[in-house]
Tab-separated table of C-alpha atoms in Angstrom:
chain	number	residue	atom	x	y	z
A	1385	MET	CA	-6.574	-8.686	1.728
A	1386	LEU	CA	-9.088	-7.572	-0.898
A	1387	ILE	CA	-9.009	-3.788	-1.394
A	1388	ASN	CA	-11.264	-3.332	-4.431
A	1389	CYS	CA	-13.117	-5.548	-6.848
A	1390	VAL	CA	-14.982	-3.511	-9.458
A	1391	ALA	CA	-16.525	-4.223	-12.854
A	1392	TYR	CA	-16.455	-1.621	-15.662
A	1393	GLN	CA	-18.265	-1.480	-18.976
A	1394	ASN	CA	-17.763	1.083	-21.731
A	1395	GLY	CA	-15.664	3.206	-19.385
A	1396	ARG	CA	-18.297	3.310	-16.632
A	1397	LYS	CA	-18.314	1.621	-13.269
A	1398	LEU	CA	-20.954	-1.098	-13.054
A	1399	ALA	CA	-20.656	-2.382	-9.519
A	1400	ASP	CA	-18.457	-3.426	-6.639
A	1401	LEU	CA	-18.297	-7.205	-6.790
A	1402	PRO	CA	-17.910	-10.027	-4.341
A	1403	ARG	CA	-15.112	-12.264	-5.524
A	1404	GLU	CA	-17.583	-15.072	-6.251
A	1405	ASP	CA	-19.195	-13.012	-9.049
A	1406	ILE	CA	-16.017	-12.170	-10.926
A	1407	HIS	CA	-16.349	-15.000	-13.433
A	1408	ASP	CA	-19.879	-13.956	-14.403
A	1409	TYR	CA	-18.777	-10.419	-15.253
A	1410	LEU	CA	-15.782	-11.670	-17.221
A	1411	LEU	CA	-18.242	-13.299	-19.634
A	1412	ARG	CA	-20.008	-10.027	-20.410
A	1413	PRO	CA	-19.027	-8.267	-23.663
A	1414	ASP	CA	-17.158	-4.926	-23.377
A	1415	CYS	CA	-16.709	-5.511	-19.661
A	1416	PHE	CA	-13.564	-5.859	-17.602
A	1417	VAL	CA	-12.866	-6.429	-13.907
A	1418	TRP	CA	-10.237	-4.598	-11.871
A	1419	VAL	CA	-9.222	-6.278	-8.614
A	1420	ALA	CA	-6.713	-4.866	-6.105
A	1421	LEU	CA	-5.158	-7.022	-3.378
A	1422	ARG	CA	-2.761	-6.092	-0.606
A	1423	GLU	CA	-0.502	-8.773	0.867
A	1424	PRO	CA	-2.928	-11.623	0.126
A	1425	ASP	CA	-2.644	-14.960	1.888
A	1426	PRO	CA	-1.993	-18.066	-0.259
A	1427	ALA	CA	-5.655	-19.152	-0.229
A	1428	GLU	CA	-6.813	-15.732	-1.449
A	1429	LEU	CA	-4.212	-15.677	-4.206
A	1430	ASP	CA	-5.145	-19.207	-5.300
A	1431	ALA	CA	-8.810	-18.208	-5.486
A	1432	MET	CA	-7.974	-15.273	-7.766
A	1433	ALA	CA	-5.731	-17.461	-9.892
A	1434	GLN	CA	-8.639	-19.801	-10.411
A	1435	GLN	CA	-11.065	-16.990	-11.250
A	1436	PHE	CA	-8.757	-15.427	-13.855
A	1437	GLU	CA	-7.121	-18.681	-15.021
A	1438	LEU	CA	-3.617	-17.417	-14.317
A	1439	HIS	CA	-0.502	-19.350	-15.228
A	1440	GLU	CA	0.918	-21.268	-12.282
A	1441	LEU	CA	4.477	-20.008	-12.814
A	1442	ALA	CA	3.363	-16.376	-12.682
A	1443	VAL	CA	1.256	-17.087	-9.587
A	1444	GLU	CA	4.244	-18.704	-7.906
A	1445	ASP	CA	6.390	-15.618	-8.616
A	1446	ALA	CA	3.675	-13.397	-7.133
A	1447	ARG	CA	3.397	-15.649	-4.098
A	1448	ASN	CA	7.135	-15.722	-3.383
A	1449	GLY	CA	7.771	-12.029	-4.075
A	1450	HIS	CA	11.183	-10.328	-4.166
A	1451	GLN	CA	11.223	-10.447	-7.947
A	1452	ARG	CA	13.278	-8.307	-10.279
A	1453	PRO	CA	11.115	-5.866	-12.311
A	1454	LYS	CA	10.076	-7.706	-15.445
A	1455	LEU	CA	7.367	-8.280	-18.039
A	1456	GLU	CA	6.336	-11.777	-19.100
A	1457	GLU	CA	3.648	-13.070	-21.441
A	1458	TYR	CA	1.601	-16.181	-20.736
A	1459	GLY	CA	-0.674	-16.568	-23.715
A	1460	ASP	CA	-2.914	-13.479	-23.815
A	1461	THR	CA	-2.087	-12.570	-20.200
A	1462	LEU	CA	0.704	-10.228	-19.154
A	1463	PHE	CA	2.535	-10.602	-15.864
A	1464	CYS	CA	4.452	-7.515	-14.769
A	1465	VAL	CA	6.525	-6.984	-11.634
A	1466	LEU	CA	7.176	-3.440	-10.397
A	1467	GLN	CA	9.207	-2.288	-7.419
A	1468	THR	CA	7.780	0.528	-5.315
A	1469	LEU	CA	10.046	2.948	-3.443
A	1470	GLU	CA	8.928	4.861	-0.360
A	1471	PRO	CA	11.094	7.124	1.838
A	1472	THR	CA	10.927	6.267	5.543
A	1473	GLU	CA	11.086	8.674	8.466
A	1474	SER	CA	14.748	7.735	9.002
A	1475	GLY	CA	15.582	8.746	5.426
A	1476	GLU	CA	16.033	5.224	4.088
A	1477	LEU	CA	14.131	3.736	1.149
A	1478	ARG	CA	11.499	1.059	1.717
A	1479	VAL	CA	11.333	-1.284	-1.270
A	1480	GLY	CA	7.960	-2.852	-1.996
A	1481	GLU	CA	6.569	-4.842	-4.872
A	1482	MET	CA	3.507	-4.709	-7.068
A	1483	ASP	CA	2.562	-7.623	-9.301
A	1484	LEU	CA	0.162	-7.026	-12.165
A	1485	PHE	CA	-1.804	-9.630	-14.090
A	1486	VAL	CA	-3.402	-8.083	-17.171
A	1487	GLY	CA	-5.722	-9.820	-19.585
A	1488	ALA	CA	-8.125	-8.678	-22.262
A	1489	ASN	CA	-10.921	-8.214	-19.712
A	1490	PHE	CA	-9.261	-7.998	-16.313
A	1491	VAL	CA	-6.543	-6.379	-14.240
A	1492	LEU	CA	-5.347	-7.941	-10.997
A	1493	SER	CA	-2.916	-5.882	-8.928
A	1494	ILE	CA	-1.133	-7.300	-5.888
A	1495	ARG	CA	1.019	-5.077	-3.724
A	1496	ASN	CA	3.357	-6.174	-0.961
A	1497	GLY	CA	5.542	-4.151	1.383
A	1498	THR	CA	4.184	-0.754	0.393
A	1499	ARG	CA	2.053	1.476	2.584
A	1500	GLN	CA	0.891	3.907	-0.080
A	1501	GLY	CA	-2.014	2.572	-2.083
A	1502	PHE	CA	-3.229	3.285	-5.612
A	1503	GLN	CA	-6.766	4.510	-4.988
A	1504	SER	CA	-5.804	7.755	-6.726
A	1505	VAL	CA	-5.121	5.762	-9.902
A	1506	ARG	CA	-8.576	4.214	-9.790
A	1507	ASP	CA	-10.128	7.649	-9.226
A	1508	ARG	CA	-8.176	9.073	-12.149
A	1509	CYS	CA	-9.321	6.303	-14.470
A	1510	GLU	CA	-12.940	6.604	-13.396
A	1511	HIS	CA	-12.839	10.337	-14.133
A	1512	GLU	CA	-11.627	9.641	-17.675
A	1513	PRO	CA	-14.273	7.263	-19.042
A	1514	GLU	CA	-13.259	7.931	-22.652
A	1515	LEU	CA	-9.873	6.394	-21.834
A	1516	LEU	CA	-11.122	3.807	-19.378
A	1517	GLN	CA	-13.338	2.334	-22.073
A	1518	ILE	CA	-10.143	1.288	-23.874
A	1519	GLY	CA	-10.036	-1.395	-21.217
A	1520	ALA	CA	-7.401	-3.211	-19.208
A	1521	GLY	CA	-4.532	-1.826	-21.307
A	1522	PHE	CA	-5.185	1.719	-20.119
A	1523	VAL	CA	-5.435	0.645	-16.466
A	1524	PHE	CA	-2.134	-1.177	-16.898
A	1525	TYR	CA	-0.568	2.028	-18.221
A	1526	ALA	CA	-2.060	4.141	-15.408
A	1527	LEU	CA	-0.629	1.857	-12.700
A	1528	ILE	CA	2.854	1.837	-14.225
A	1529	ASP	CA	2.691	5.611	-14.686
A	1530	ALA	CA	1.773	6.093	-11.010
A	1531	VAL	CA	4.728	3.992	-9.859
A	1532	VAL	CA	7.109	5.893	-12.157
A	1533	ASP	CA	5.790	9.258	-10.922
A	1534	ARG	CA	6.685	8.192	-7.384
A	1535	TYR	CA	10.221	7.491	-8.572
A	1536	PHE	CA	10.491	11.181	-9.498
A	1537	ALA	CA	9.618	12.169	-5.922
A	1538	VAL	CA	12.342	9.851	-4.625
A	1539	MET	CA	14.868	11.279	-7.088
A	1540	HIS	CA	14.070	14.834	-5.994
A	1541	GLN	CA	14.680	13.841	-2.376
A	1542	LEU	CA	18.030	12.258	-3.262
A	1543	GLU	CA	19.027	15.397	-5.192
A	1544	ASP	CA	18.288	17.486	-2.086
A	1545	GLU	CA	20.388	15.113	0.032
A	1546	LEU	CA	23.296	15.413	-2.384
A	1547	ASP	CA	23.073	19.239	-2.379
A	1548	GLU	CA	23.117	19.242	1.430
A	1549	LEU	CA	26.103	16.906	1.529
A	1550	GLU	CA	28.024	19.062	-0.945
A	1551	GLU	CA	27.537	22.080	1.329
A	1552	ARG	CA	28.697	20.116	4.370
A	1553	LEU	CA	31.909	18.987	2.664
A	1554	PHE	CA	33.349	22.500	2.895
A	1555	ASN	CA	32.181	23.106	6.439
A	1556	ARG	CA	35.140	22.527	8.747
A	1557	LYS	CA	32.798	21.887	11.669
A	1558	SER	CA	31.257	18.845	9.995
A	1559	SER	CA	32.564	15.373	10.786
A	1560	ALA	CA	34.559	13.794	7.972
A	1561	ARG	CA	33.516	10.326	9.114
A	1562	ARG	CA	29.845	11.273	9.085
A	1563	ASN	CA	30.229	12.793	5.618
A	1564	ILE	CA	31.716	9.562	4.287
A	1565	GLU	CA	28.950	7.487	5.902
A	1566	ASP	CA	26.225	9.731	4.449
A	1567	LEU	CA	27.829	9.722	0.996
A	1568	TYR	CA	27.921	5.943	0.901
A	1569	SER	CA	24.375	5.778	2.263
A	1570	LEU	CA	23.271	7.989	-0.631
A	1571	LYS	CA	25.179	5.755	-3.021
A	1572	ARG	CA	23.262	2.720	-1.741
A	1573	LYS	CA	19.971	4.553	-2.305
A	1574	LEU	CA	20.930	5.371	-5.889
A	1575	VAL	CA	21.758	1.708	-6.467
A	1576	THR	CA	18.363	0.752	-5.026
A	1577	VAL	CA	16.592	3.133	-7.412
A	1578	SER	CA	18.591	1.849	-10.374
A	1579	HIS	CA	17.605	-1.741	-9.542
A	1580	ALA	CA	13.954	-0.679	-9.749
A	1581	VAL	CA	14.162	1.595	-12.795
A	1582	ILE	CA	16.575	0.045	-15.289
A	1583	PRO	CA	14.862	-3.377	-15.643
A	1584	LEU	CA	11.469	-1.658	-15.817
A	1585	HIS	CA	12.758	0.583	-18.610
A	1586	GLU	CA	13.706	-2.517	-20.579
A	1587	ALA	CA	10.271	-4.063	-19.969
A	1588	VAL	CA	8.216	-0.984	-20.888
A	1589	ALA	CA	10.156	-0.589	-24.126
A	1590	ARG	CA	8.455	-3.792	-25.310
A	1591	LEU	CA	5.014	-2.206	-24.915
A	1592	HIS	CA	5.401	0.433	-27.620
A	1593	GLY	CA	7.998	-0.928	-30.016
A	1594	GLY	CA	8.174	-4.082	-32.087
A	1595	ARG	CA	5.556	-6.731	-31.382
A	1596	VAL	CA	3.249	-5.116	-28.857
A	1597	PRO	CA	1.071	-7.401	-26.697
A	1598	ARG	CA	-2.537	-7.398	-27.834
A	1599	VAL	CA	-3.894	-5.972	-24.592
A	1600	CYS	CA	-1.666	-2.897	-25.018
A	1601	GLY	CA	-2.623	-2.258	-28.633
A	1602	GLY	CA	-3.554	1.318	-29.511
A	1603	LEU	CA	-1.731	2.746	-26.494
A	1604	HIS	CA	1.718	3.175	-28.031
A	1605	ASP	CA	1.919	6.885	-27.216
A	1606	TYR	CA	1.024	6.340	-23.561
A	1607	TYR	CA	3.622	3.634	-23.008
A	1608	ARG	CA	6.206	5.639	-24.947
A	1609	ASP	CA	5.550	8.517	-22.548
A	1610	VAL	CA	6.220	6.247	-19.551
A	1611	ASP	CA	9.340	4.972	-21.279
A	1612	ASP	CA	10.542	8.564	-21.746
A	1613	HIS	CA	10.005	9.235	-18.049
A	1614	LEU	CA	12.059	6.187	-17.142
A	1615	ALA	CA	14.806	7.319	-19.522
A	1616	ARG	CA	14.849	10.728	-17.788
A	1617	ILE	CA	15.189	9.052	-14.396
A	1618	ILE	CA	18.063	6.911	-15.665
A	1619	ARG	CA	19.861	10.002	-16.999
A	1620	SER	CA	19.323	11.696	-13.644
A	1621	LEU	CA	20.707	8.607	-11.890
A	1622	GLU	CA	23.825	8.678	-14.040
A	1623	SER	CA	24.298	12.391	-13.367
A	1624	GLN	CA	23.879	11.960	-9.624
A	1625	ARG	CA	26.255	8.990	-9.572
A	1626	ASP	CA	28.914	11.120	-11.297
A	1627	MET	CA	28.336	13.984	-8.871
A	1628	LEU	CA	28.440	11.575	-5.947
A	1629	ALA	CA	31.731	10.067	-7.124
A	1630	THR	CA	33.151	13.588	-7.379
A	1631	ALA	CA	31.839	14.452	-3.903
A	1632	ILE	CA	33.513	11.353	-2.437
A	1633	GLN	CA	36.816	12.315	-4.069
A	1634	VAL	CA	36.464	15.891	-2.809
A	1635	ASN	CA	35.741	14.658	0.706
A	1636	LEU	CA	38.824	12.430	0.660
A	1637	ALA	CA	40.885	15.360	-0.655
A	1638	MET	CA	39.571	17.564	2.167
A	1639	ILE	CA	40.584	14.909	4.698
A	1640	SER	CA	44.072	14.800	3.144
A	1641	LEU	CA	44.301	18.579	3.298
A	1642	ASP	CA	43.277	18.567	6.959
A	1643	ASP	CA	45.848	15.876	7.700
A	1644	SER	CA	48.497	17.874	5.849
A	1645	SER	CA	47.549	20.989	7.819
A	1646	VAL	CA	47.905	19.125	11.105
A	1647	SER	CA	51.282	17.750	9.993
A	1648	LYS	CA	52.440	21.254	9.132
A	1649	GLN	CA	51.350	22.563	12.531
A	1650	LEU	CA	53.114	19.748	14.322
A	1651	ALA	CA	56.285	20.340	12.282
A	1652	ALA	CA	56.158	24.076	13.023
A	1653	TRP	CA	55.763	23.537	16.770
A	1654	ALA	CA	58.534	20.943	16.692
A	1655	ALA	CA	60.844	23.504	15.049
A	1656	LEU	CA	59.936	26.122	17.666
A	1657	PHE	CA	60.914	23.717	20.438
A	1658	ALA	CA	63.958	22.391	18.578
A	1659	VAL	CA	65.860	25.724	18.517
A	1660	PRO	CA	65.933	26.357	22.308
A	1661	THR	CA	66.457	22.650	22.892
A	1662	MET	CA	69.514	22.707	20.625
A	1663	ILE	CA	70.998	25.771	22.334
A	1664	ALA	CA	70.281	24.407	25.804
A	1665	GLY	CA	71.748	21.081	24.754
A	1666	ILE	CA	74.981	22.696	23.633
A	1667	TYR	CA	75.457	24.530	26.909
A	1668	GLY	CA	74.476	21.469	28.839
A	1669	MET	CA	77.559	19.557	27.671
A	1670	ASN	CA	80.152	18.924	30.396
A	1671	PHE	CA	83.278	20.367	28.749
A	1672	GLN	CA	85.612	22.523	30.904
A	1673	ASN	CA	86.909	24.771	28.135
A	1674	MET	CA	83.619	26.132	26.720
A	1675	PRO	CA	83.374	29.852	25.909
A	1676	GLU	CA	80.753	32.022	27.589
A	1677	LEU	CA	80.418	29.658	30.574
A	1678	LYS	CA	81.823	32.254	32.977
A	1679	SER	CA	80.184	35.256	31.330
A	1680	VAL	CA	78.002	37.285	33.680
A	1681	ASP	CA	75.503	38.066	30.907
A	1682	GLY	CA	75.624	34.606	29.296
A	1683	TYR	CA	72.369	33.287	30.774
A	1684	PRO	CA	70.077	36.214	29.880
A	1685	VAL	CA	71.735	36.585	26.453
A	1686	THR	CA	71.155	32.890	25.740
A	1687	LEU	CA	67.495	33.163	26.726
A	1688	LEU	CA	67.121	36.280	24.557
A	1689	VAL	CA	68.665	34.512	21.559
A	1690	MET	CA	66.257	31.588	22.071
A	1691	ALA	CA	63.272	33.923	22.235
A	1692	VAL	CA	64.331	35.946	19.169
A	1693	LEU	CA	64.924	32.853	17.074
A	1694	ASP	CA	61.580	31.367	18.113
A	1695	LEU	CA	59.779	34.613	17.328
A	1696	LEU	CA	61.386	34.723	13.879
A	1697	LEU	CA	60.366	31.118	13.235
A	1698	TRP	CA	56.845	31.737	14.544
A	1699	TRP	CA	56.481	34.792	12.259
A	1700	ARG	CA	57.704	32.816	9.253
A	1701	PHE	CA	55.401	29.836	9.895
A	1702	LYS	CA	52.462	32.177	10.465
A	1703	LYS	CA	53.182	33.945	7.184
A	1704	VAL	CA	53.171	30.718	5.149
A	1705	GLY	CA	50.035	29.442	6.932
A	1706	TRP	CA	51.563	26.609	8.931
A	1707	LEU	CA	50.307	28.089	12.202
């Protein structure tokens, strides 16, 4: 579906275009066209490929989707794949994709599987005509920057989840099984973020160092800034992974401590029952010549001895924390 199709010249918006007029505006000097599509059908994508003369391999990648973040050059045209991350109401991460075709006088963005659009990016660019007049390279930067900024929001949410889980680990009322499930769920989310960020970091590094594509010329500082943001996210990912590994170990240690505590309680209660059982077992043997069998006070004395010994054991176990 076509979201926007706009022509710009010298940093100013010229007009909203029907797709049939795109080619005419591409021929104008100092003019570029910015088209945004959302989940286009094959016929719509083929029409755009014809208008912008896109390479068939890049178009096929955009059509099939589910690509790893990457940056490829086809002549003077760049093809970039970005993964978008959006938290759902259930707390999971929805992974979408945005494909960007960038030439000297056009930008074509195609997003799939993401609900949040990029109208704010277009508004930002239109309010900075001195930068927009740089052309497609600045729009390319602005779109990547917007995606990376949304990664920060996701990382902040995951940090909050980890803080909450760390507090729950030491709460005896919390379920150990649920803690383990939530810890591994958080681990999966961190892996999802790393799959989106790390390849993109490698791709963006090519836009400000070494041989920079022509369309990105003069924007080294902007792309370096995005690269720095990605590096910060990667460092945060590494830190959270370390903290998560520690939290998993702590949770397992807490489970072991709880199991040990239960074992101690069972052993203590077994000892409390073992003493009277032993005494009763001795006097339950069927020997004729056993002392105290004919004693008048034998029964109450035996019960008293059982009670005293059990009380002493109970006091000792209570003192050492077994009960």
